[in-house]
Short mmCIF file of C-alpha atoms and ligand atoms in Angstrom, two decimals:
data_model
loop_
_atom_site.label_atom_id
_atom_site.label_comp_id
_atom_site.label_asym_id
_atom_site.label_seq_id
_atom_site.Cartn_x
_atom_site.Cartn_y
_atom_site.Cartn_z
CA MET A 1 -7.17 -94.78 73.58
CA PHE A 2 -8.85 -91.32 73.52
CA PRO A 3 -8.13 -89.68 76.85
CA LYS A 4 -11.16 -88.87 79.17
CA ILE A 5 -11.97 -85.22 78.82
CA ILE A 6 -13.40 -83.48 81.80
CA THR A 7 -14.55 -79.89 81.18
CA ILE A 8 -14.83 -77.50 83.94
CA GLU A 9 -18.53 -77.34 83.64
CA ARG A 10 -18.74 -81.09 84.09
CA HIS A 11 -16.31 -81.11 87.04
CA ILE A 12 -18.34 -78.34 88.73
CA LEU A 13 -21.41 -80.29 88.28
CA GLU A 14 -20.03 -83.45 89.57
CA GLN A 15 -18.84 -81.54 92.63
CA GLN A 16 -22.29 -80.20 93.12
CA ARG A 17 -23.81 -83.64 93.24
CA MET A 18 -21.76 -84.49 96.45
CA HIS A 19 -23.95 -81.84 97.96
CA PRO A 20 -27.73 -82.91 97.56
CA GLU A 21 -28.90 -79.53 99.21
CA ALA A 22 -27.10 -77.52 96.50
CA THR A 23 -29.39 -75.40 94.15
CA GLY A 24 -26.72 -75.00 91.45
CA GLU A 25 -26.35 -71.36 91.98
CA LEU A 26 -22.69 -71.74 93.14
CA THR A 27 -22.04 -73.94 90.23
CA SER A 28 -23.29 -71.32 87.75
CA LEU A 29 -21.37 -68.65 89.46
CA LEU A 30 -18.17 -70.63 89.13
CA TYR A 31 -18.83 -71.20 85.55
CA ASP A 32 -19.47 -67.52 84.88
CA LEU A 33 -16.11 -66.91 86.42
CA ALA A 34 -14.48 -69.37 84.15
CA LEU A 35 -16.04 -67.44 81.15
CA ALA A 36 -14.88 -64.15 82.53
CA GLY A 37 -11.40 -65.71 82.69
CA LYS A 38 -11.54 -66.76 79.08
CA ILE A 39 -12.49 -63.29 78.05
CA ILE A 40 -9.68 -61.60 80.18
CA ALA A 41 -7.26 -64.16 78.67
CA SER A 42 -8.23 -63.32 75.17
CA GLN A 43 -7.33 -59.71 75.92
CA THR A 44 -4.21 -60.29 77.98
CA THR A 45 -2.71 -62.36 75.12
CA ARG A 46 -3.61 -59.65 72.52
CA ALA A 47 -2.50 -56.71 74.80
CA GLY A 48 0.26 -55.48 72.55
CA ILE A 49 -1.90 -55.49 69.38
CA SER A 50 -5.10 -54.22 70.67
CA ASP A 51 -4.18 -50.87 72.37
CA ILE A 52 -4.68 -52.35 75.78
CA LEU A 53 -1.17 -52.11 77.17
CA GLY A 54 -0.13 -49.38 79.64
CA ALA A 55 -1.57 -47.19 82.26
CA THR A 56 -4.83 -45.27 82.42
CA ASP A 57 -4.88 -41.65 83.95
CA SER A 58 -6.87 -43.03 86.96
CA GLN A 59 -5.78 -44.45 90.20
CA ASN A 60 -7.34 -47.23 92.43
CA THR A 61 -8.35 -47.14 95.91
CA TYR A 62 -4.63 -47.64 97.13
CA GLY A 63 -3.35 -44.79 95.00
CA GLU A 64 -1.84 -47.11 92.61
CA THR A 65 -1.81 -46.26 88.75
CA GLN A 66 -4.43 -48.46 87.23
CA GLN A 67 -3.60 -50.36 83.90
CA LYS A 68 -5.86 -50.56 81.14
CA LEU A 69 -6.23 -54.20 81.75
CA ASP A 70 -6.98 -53.84 85.35
CA VAL A 71 -9.90 -51.69 84.36
CA PHE A 72 -10.90 -54.10 81.49
CA ALA A 73 -10.82 -57.09 83.76
CA ASP A 74 -12.65 -55.42 86.50
CA THR A 75 -15.46 -54.43 84.16
CA ILE A 76 -15.89 -57.85 82.71
CA ILE A 77 -16.06 -59.65 86.06
CA ARG A 78 -18.57 -56.92 87.30
CA ARG A 79 -20.72 -56.94 84.21
CA MET A 80 -20.76 -60.88 83.93
CA ASN A 81 -22.11 -61.20 87.42
CA ASP A 82 -24.26 -58.25 88.15
CA HIS A 83 -27.40 -59.51 86.53
CA THR A 84 -27.29 -63.37 87.22
CA GLU A 85 -29.36 -63.16 90.47
CA ARG A 86 -26.69 -65.33 92.26
CA LEU A 87 -24.90 -62.39 94.13
CA CYS A 88 -26.22 -59.68 96.51
CA ALA A 89 -23.09 -57.60 96.09
CA MET A 90 -19.46 -57.58 94.97
CA ALA A 91 -16.22 -56.08 96.16
CA SER A 92 -13.33 -55.54 94.03
CA GLU A 93 -9.70 -54.33 94.73
CA GLU A 94 -10.30 -51.64 92.27
CA HIS A 95 -13.36 -50.08 94.03
CA GLU A 96 -13.29 -48.24 97.41
CA ASN A 97 -16.82 -49.38 98.31
CA ILE A 98 -18.77 -52.55 97.75
CA ILE A 99 -20.44 -52.76 94.27
CA PRO A 100 -24.08 -53.16 94.68
CA ILE A 101 -26.34 -55.13 92.29
CA PRO A 102 -28.24 -52.66 90.30
CA PRO A 103 -31.81 -52.14 91.34
CA ARG A 104 -33.29 -53.50 88.16
CA TYR A 105 -31.77 -57.03 88.75
CA GLY A 106 -32.69 -59.60 91.19
CA THR A 107 -30.07 -60.79 94.06
CA GLY A 108 -28.95 -64.11 95.23
CA LYS A 109 -27.25 -65.55 98.28
CA TYR A 110 -23.51 -65.03 97.60
CA VAL A 111 -20.93 -62.22 97.56
CA LEU A 112 -18.02 -62.21 95.35
CA LEU A 113 -14.65 -60.64 96.25
CA TYR A 114 -12.07 -60.27 93.49
CA ASP A 115 -8.78 -58.86 92.46
CA PRO A 116 -9.52 -58.54 88.74
CA LEU A 117 -5.71 -58.43 87.67
CA ASP A 118 -3.07 -59.48 90.13
CA GLY A 119 0.34 -58.63 89.09
CA SER A 120 -0.60 -55.85 86.87
CA SER A 121 2.69 -54.09 86.97
CA ASN A 122 3.93 -57.16 84.99
CA ILE A 123 1.58 -56.69 81.93
CA ASP A 124 3.66 -54.47 80.04
CA VAL A 125 6.76 -56.66 80.31
CA ASN A 126 4.89 -59.76 79.18
CA VAL A 127 5.03 -61.59 82.56
CA SER A 128 2.16 -63.83 83.84
CA VAL A 129 -0.79 -62.08 85.55
CA GLY A 130 -3.83 -63.50 87.22
CA THR A 131 -7.36 -62.95 88.58
CA ILE A 132 -8.21 -63.91 92.11
CA PHE A 133 -11.66 -64.66 93.52
CA ALA A 134 -13.40 -65.45 96.73
CA ILE A 135 -17.04 -66.41 97.38
CA HIS A 136 -18.85 -66.18 100.85
CA ARG A 137 -22.43 -66.66 101.66
CA LYS A 138 -24.50 -63.70 102.45
CA ARG A 139 -24.86 -63.64 106.22
CA THR A 140 -26.89 -60.46 106.87
CA ASP A 141 -30.71 -60.09 106.45
CA GLY A 142 -32.18 -58.02 103.61
CA GLU A 143 -32.07 -58.39 99.99
CA HIS A 144 -28.95 -56.42 99.20
CA GLY A 145 -25.45 -57.24 100.63
CA VAL A 146 -23.66 -54.88 102.84
CA VAL A 147 -20.03 -54.61 103.75
CA GLY A 148 -20.57 -56.82 106.79
CA ASP A 149 -21.20 -59.75 104.36
CA MET A 150 -17.66 -59.14 102.89
CA LEU A 151 -16.06 -58.98 106.28
CA GLN A 152 -15.95 -62.67 106.99
CA PRO A 153 -13.13 -65.02 108.01
CA GLY A 154 -11.56 -67.10 105.23
CA ARG A 155 -12.50 -70.19 107.27
CA ASP A 156 -16.04 -69.52 106.05
CA LEU A 157 -15.37 -69.28 102.38
CA VAL A 158 -17.69 -71.29 100.10
CA ALA A 159 -15.24 -71.35 97.20
CA ALA A 160 -12.07 -69.48 96.07
CA GLY A 161 -9.66 -69.64 93.19
CA TYR A 162 -7.70 -68.03 90.53
CA MET A 163 -7.21 -67.70 86.84
CA ILE A 164 -3.45 -67.45 85.66
CA TYR A 165 -2.71 -65.89 82.36
CA GLY A 166 0.79 -67.42 81.56
CA SER A 167 2.14 -69.51 78.80
CA SER A 168 -1.34 -71.21 78.93
CA THR A 169 -4.38 -70.08 80.76
CA MET A 170 -5.45 -71.94 83.82
CA MET A 171 -8.18 -71.93 86.40
CA ILE A 172 -7.65 -73.32 89.85
CA TYR A 173 -10.52 -73.55 92.28
CA SER A 174 -11.60 -75.09 95.51
CA THR A 175 -14.81 -75.42 97.31
CA GLY A 176 -12.96 -76.99 100.15
CA GLN A 177 -12.89 -80.60 98.72
CA GLY A 178 -9.53 -80.57 97.10
CA VAL A 179 -7.93 -78.08 94.77
CA HIS A 180 -8.57 -78.59 91.08
CA GLY A 181 -6.71 -77.28 88.12
CA PHE A 182 -8.00 -76.66 84.45
CA THR A 183 -6.13 -75.59 81.34
CA LEU A 184 -7.82 -73.60 78.67
CA ASP A 185 -7.66 -75.27 75.28
CA PRO A 186 -7.81 -72.09 73.15
CA SER A 187 -8.64 -74.02 70.08
CA VAL A 188 -11.98 -75.09 71.46
CA GLY A 189 -12.38 -72.47 74.09
CA GLU A 190 -12.82 -74.91 77.00
CA PHE A 191 -11.21 -75.36 80.36
CA THR A 192 -10.41 -78.95 80.80
CA LEU A 193 -9.12 -80.75 83.94
CA THR A 194 -5.41 -81.20 83.79
CA HIS A 195 -4.55 -81.04 87.49
CA PRO A 196 -7.01 -83.01 89.76
CA ASP A 197 -6.63 -82.90 93.44
CA LEU A 198 -3.48 -80.83 93.75
CA ARG A 199 -1.35 -81.37 96.80
CA ILE A 200 1.54 -79.10 97.55
CA PRO A 201 4.70 -81.42 97.07
CA GLU A 202 6.83 -82.05 100.18
CA PRO A 203 9.52 -80.90 100.74
CA GLY A 204 9.13 -77.43 99.11
CA LYS A 205 11.71 -76.35 96.56
CA PHE A 206 11.43 -72.49 96.40
CA TYR A 207 11.14 -69.45 98.35
CA SER A 208 9.43 -66.50 96.92
CA CYS A 209 9.62 -62.91 98.10
CA ASN A 210 10.93 -59.41 97.16
CA GLN A 211 14.26 -60.04 98.60
CA GLY A 212 15.35 -56.56 97.56
CA TYR A 213 13.56 -55.23 100.67
CA GLU A 214 15.15 -57.48 103.10
CA LYS A 215 16.77 -54.68 104.96
CA TYR A 216 13.34 -53.21 105.77
CA TRP A 217 12.15 -56.60 107.38
CA SER A 218 12.00 -57.46 111.06
CA THR A 219 14.68 -59.62 112.60
CA GLY A 220 12.52 -62.62 112.60
CA VAL A 221 11.78 -62.37 108.93
CA GLN A 222 15.37 -61.75 108.10
CA LYS A 223 16.49 -64.85 110.01
CA PHE A 224 13.75 -66.81 108.14
CA THR A 225 15.19 -65.72 104.97
CA LYS A 226 18.71 -66.73 106.07
CA TRP A 227 17.27 -70.24 106.99
CA LEU A 228 15.61 -70.65 103.67
CA GLN A 229 19.15 -69.86 102.22
CA GLY A 230 20.55 -72.51 104.46
CA LEU A 231 22.61 -69.78 106.33
CA ASP A 232 21.10 -70.41 109.91
CA GLU A 233 24.12 -70.48 112.11
CA SER A 234 22.50 -73.02 114.39
CA ASP A 235 21.96 -75.51 111.55
CA PRO A 236 25.04 -75.49 109.46
CA ASP A 237 23.82 -78.48 107.49
CA ALA A 238 20.61 -76.97 106.36
CA LYS A 239 20.02 -77.08 102.64
CA ALA A 240 19.23 -73.98 100.69
CA PHE A 241 16.04 -73.53 98.82
CA GLY A 242 15.88 -72.07 95.31
CA HIS A 243 14.71 -68.44 94.96
CA ARG A 244 12.03 -67.49 92.44
CA TYR A 245 10.04 -64.34 92.55
CA VAL A 246 7.66 -63.11 89.79
CA GLY A 247 6.10 -60.20 91.47
CA SER A 248 2.50 -61.53 90.58
CA MET A 249 1.25 -63.36 93.71
CA VAL A 250 -0.92 -65.60 91.58
CA ALA A 251 2.05 -66.73 89.51
CA ASP A 252 4.31 -67.16 92.67
CA PHE A 253 1.57 -69.01 94.46
CA HIS A 254 0.90 -71.16 91.39
CA ARG A 255 4.63 -72.31 90.96
CA ASN A 256 4.88 -73.19 94.71
CA LEU A 257 1.46 -75.05 94.54
CA LEU A 258 2.76 -77.24 91.81
CA GLN A 259 6.41 -77.65 92.98
CA GLY A 260 6.30 -76.88 96.69
CA GLY A 261 7.64 -73.72 98.39
CA VAL A 262 6.72 -70.59 100.40
CA PHE A 263 5.45 -67.15 99.21
CA TYR A 264 5.94 -64.33 101.78
CA TYR A 265 5.21 -60.57 101.73
CA PRO A 266 6.07 -59.20 105.19
CA ALA A 267 5.48 -55.74 106.75
CA ASP A 268 8.05 -52.92 106.09
CA MET A 269 9.75 -51.80 109.37
CA ARG A 270 10.16 -48.25 107.89
CA LYS A 271 6.46 -47.83 108.26
CA PRO A 272 5.69 -48.59 111.94
CA ASP A 273 2.13 -47.29 111.56
CA GLN A 274 1.61 -49.80 108.71
CA PRO A 275 2.50 -53.07 110.36
CA ALA A 276 0.65 -55.31 107.83
CA GLY A 277 2.57 -55.19 104.53
CA LYS A 278 1.03 -54.81 101.14
CA ILE A 279 -1.09 -57.86 100.37
CA ARG A 280 -4.99 -57.37 100.66
CA LEU A 281 -6.68 -59.82 102.96
CA LEU A 282 -9.92 -60.07 101.29
CA PHE A 283 -8.83 -59.67 97.63
CA GLU A 284 -5.56 -61.78 97.65
CA ALA A 285 -4.65 -63.51 100.98
CA GLN A 286 -7.88 -65.21 102.03
CA ALA A 287 -8.24 -66.99 98.74
CA MET A 288 -4.55 -68.16 98.61
CA ALA A 289 -4.78 -69.44 102.15
CA PHE A 290 -7.89 -71.27 101.57
CA LEU A 291 -6.36 -72.92 98.46
CA ALA A 292 -3.04 -73.79 100.28
CA GLU A 293 -4.84 -75.29 103.26
CA SER A 294 -7.12 -77.35 100.92
CA ALA A 295 -3.84 -78.58 99.01
CA GLY A 296 -2.26 -79.69 102.51
CA GLY A 297 -0.34 -76.45 103.03
CA TYR A 298 -0.64 -73.43 105.25
CA GLY A 299 -1.30 -69.80 105.18
CA SER A 300 -0.20 -67.52 108.13
CA ASP A 301 -0.03 -63.75 108.76
CA GLY A 302 3.13 -64.56 110.77
CA VAL A 303 1.33 -64.92 114.07
CA GLY A 304 -1.50 -67.43 113.19
CA ASN A 305 -3.63 -68.98 110.63
CA LEU A 306 -4.81 -66.42 107.98
CA LEU A 307 -8.24 -68.12 107.66
CA ASP A 308 -9.14 -67.42 111.40
CA LEU A 309 -8.65 -63.69 110.99
CA GLN A 310 -11.80 -61.57 111.45
CA PRO A 311 -11.44 -58.72 108.85
CA HIS A 312 -12.30 -55.16 109.96
CA GLU A 313 -12.32 -53.39 106.71
CA LEU A 314 -12.64 -54.04 103.11
CA HIS A 315 -9.23 -53.06 102.00
CA GLN A 316 -7.42 -54.39 105.02
CA ARG A 317 -3.72 -55.43 104.46
CA VAL A 318 -2.08 -58.39 105.95
CA PRO A 319 1.40 -59.92 106.11
CA VAL A 320 1.47 -63.36 104.37
CA PHE A 321 3.56 -66.49 104.62
CA ILE A 322 1.81 -69.20 102.44
CA GLY A 323 3.04 -72.63 101.24
CA ASN A 324 4.38 -75.82 102.69
CA ARG A 325 3.54 -76.12 106.27
CA HIS A 326 6.97 -76.67 107.85
CA MET A 327 8.30 -73.63 106.00
CA VAL A 328 5.44 -71.28 107.14
CA GLU A 329 5.65 -72.65 110.83
CA ARG A 330 9.45 -71.93 110.73
CA ALA A 331 8.62 -68.47 109.88
CA GLU A 332 5.98 -68.13 112.68
CA ALA A 333 8.59 -69.58 115.22
CA LEU A 334 11.34 -67.10 114.36
CA ILE A 335 8.84 -64.17 114.44
CA ARG A 336 7.56 -65.30 117.76
CA GLU A 337 11.26 -65.39 118.95
CA HIS A 338 12.45 -62.16 117.67
CA ASP A 339 9.61 -59.71 116.75
CA GLN A 340 7.70 -58.99 119.83
CA ALA A 341 7.58 -55.31 119.26
CA TRP A 342 6.18 -55.95 115.74
CA ILE A 343 3.74 -58.45 116.97
CA ASP A 344 2.36 -55.89 119.49
CA ARG A 345 1.91 -53.22 116.79
CA TYR A 346 0.36 -55.67 114.24
CA MET A 347 -1.98 -57.26 116.76
CA ALA A 348 -3.40 -53.83 117.69
CA TYR A 349 -4.16 -53.31 114.06
CA ARG A 350 -5.38 -56.76 113.39
CA SER A 351 -7.87 -56.58 116.35
CA LYS A 352 -9.52 -53.30 115.51
CA THR A 353 -13.13 -53.55 115.15
CA MET A 354 -15.30 -52.47 112.22
CA GLU A 355 -16.35 -49.45 114.16
CA THR A 356 -12.87 -48.26 115.11
CA ALA A 357 -11.24 -49.01 111.81
P1 AHG B 401 -1.75 -56.05 92.26
O1 AHG B 401 -1.13 -56.03 90.85
O2 AHG B 401 -3.08 -56.65 92.23
O3 AHG B 401 -1.72 -54.65 92.80
O4 AHG B 401 -0.99 -57.10 93.22
C1 AHG B 401 0.47 -56.98 93.17
C2 AHG B 401 0.84 -57.65 94.40
C3 AHG B 401 1.17 -59.00 94.42
O5 AHG B 401 0.56 -59.75 93.28
C4 AHG B 401 2.66 -59.14 94.38
O6 AHG B 401 3.19 -60.35 94.97
C5 AHG B 401 3.12 -57.92 94.95
O7 AHG B 401 2.24 -56.93 94.78
C6 AHG B 401 4.48 -57.40 94.38
O8 AHG B 401 4.83 -56.42 95.03
P2 AHG B 401 6.46 -55.96 95.03
O9 AHG B 401 6.60 -55.26 93.69
O10 AHG B 401 6.59 -54.90 96.10
O11 AHG B 401 7.28 -57.04 95.12
MN1 MN B 402 -3.19 -58.33 93.44
MN1 MN B 403 -4.91 -56.02 91.08
#
C-alpha cells in the first residue's frame, strides 16, 4: 500500500487545530522557517562548488570569525521573516543587538531567536551543521519588540527546534506537544514526517563532550566523565557509555535524541571570571533543553533546570548538560558534591539582573 505522507505544512496545521484560539501566525512562522531551512540546505550541500566555503573577513559578536555560510544563513532567516507581520523583533547569534522589523513593515506578536549556523567550524570539513530557532510571545507593550521580549525563561517558549544539514536534511520541532522530526525529500522539495513523537530512548548510549578539555573542568565534571566511562571507584560494575563528539551541538544533540545519551559543555576552570562555559543560553541552550524535556529528557546548567533560568543578557552563556534524565541528574549530583566554589561563582553570574549585567 502507498504509505501515508504527512508534509510539514499539514502537520503544523493539524497541531494548530488542537488550539482553537490559534490565529495561524505561529503555523505560518514555522512554515517560513522550514522554507529558510530548505534554502540553507541547498547552499550547504553545494558549498564546495559555489564559492561559499571558507571564512569572511568579519567577526561576530563573540569575536569568532564568521564563515560565509554563517552570514548567508543569517541573511536568509532575517529576510524571510522581517516582512511577514508575524514578528515584532528578531535576535541572532551573529548580531550584537536585536534585529528590529524595518519600519515599512507591520509587526506581529512573536519574537524569533536563532543560531543561523551551528557548528560552522565544521563546514569546511564536510561535517553536519544546523540551524537552531526559538520562538517566544512578545510580552512588552508597544508595537516593536525590545530586548526584554527576548530575555524570557525557556519554560515560556511557544516553539523551538532545529534544522540539521547532514546526510539528509531534517527539521525537528516542538510546540510543547511532543517532538516531531521531518526529513527533506530533495526530489520534491518537501519535508515529510519521518519521526513522529520522538522520545529519548532509555538507557542512553552515548556521552558527547570535548573531552580534550577535561583537565580544565571542575572536579565534579571530571568525576561525572569518569562515571560515564564506567571508572567511578564507588561503582566498579558500572558500564561504560560510548563517546561521540561532532562539535556541532545540533548534530550531537540529534544523535542523542534518537539514540539516547548526554551532551555537555561545562565551564573552563582556567577562566574563573567566565564561569558559564561557551554555549549561548538564548540561541542554543534554551531550544535544546525545551526539545529534550518535550522528549522525556532533561536539560540542566549543572545546578538546576535550564528552562527555569531568567536570562539577563542577549548573549549570555550557560554551562549545559542535556539528554537522558538520569545521566544529567548524575552530573548535577556530582557537581553539588564537589564544586561548591564554582557554584558560588556561577550563581553570582546567573543571578545578575538586566541592569547590572
Ligand atoms: P557555533 O558554530 O554556532 O559558534 O557553535 C559551536 C558550538 C557548538 O555547536 C559546539 O557544540 C561547540 O561550539 C563546539 O565547541 P568546541 O570546539 O570547543 O568543542
Ligand atoms: Mn552554535
Ligand atoms: Mn552559529
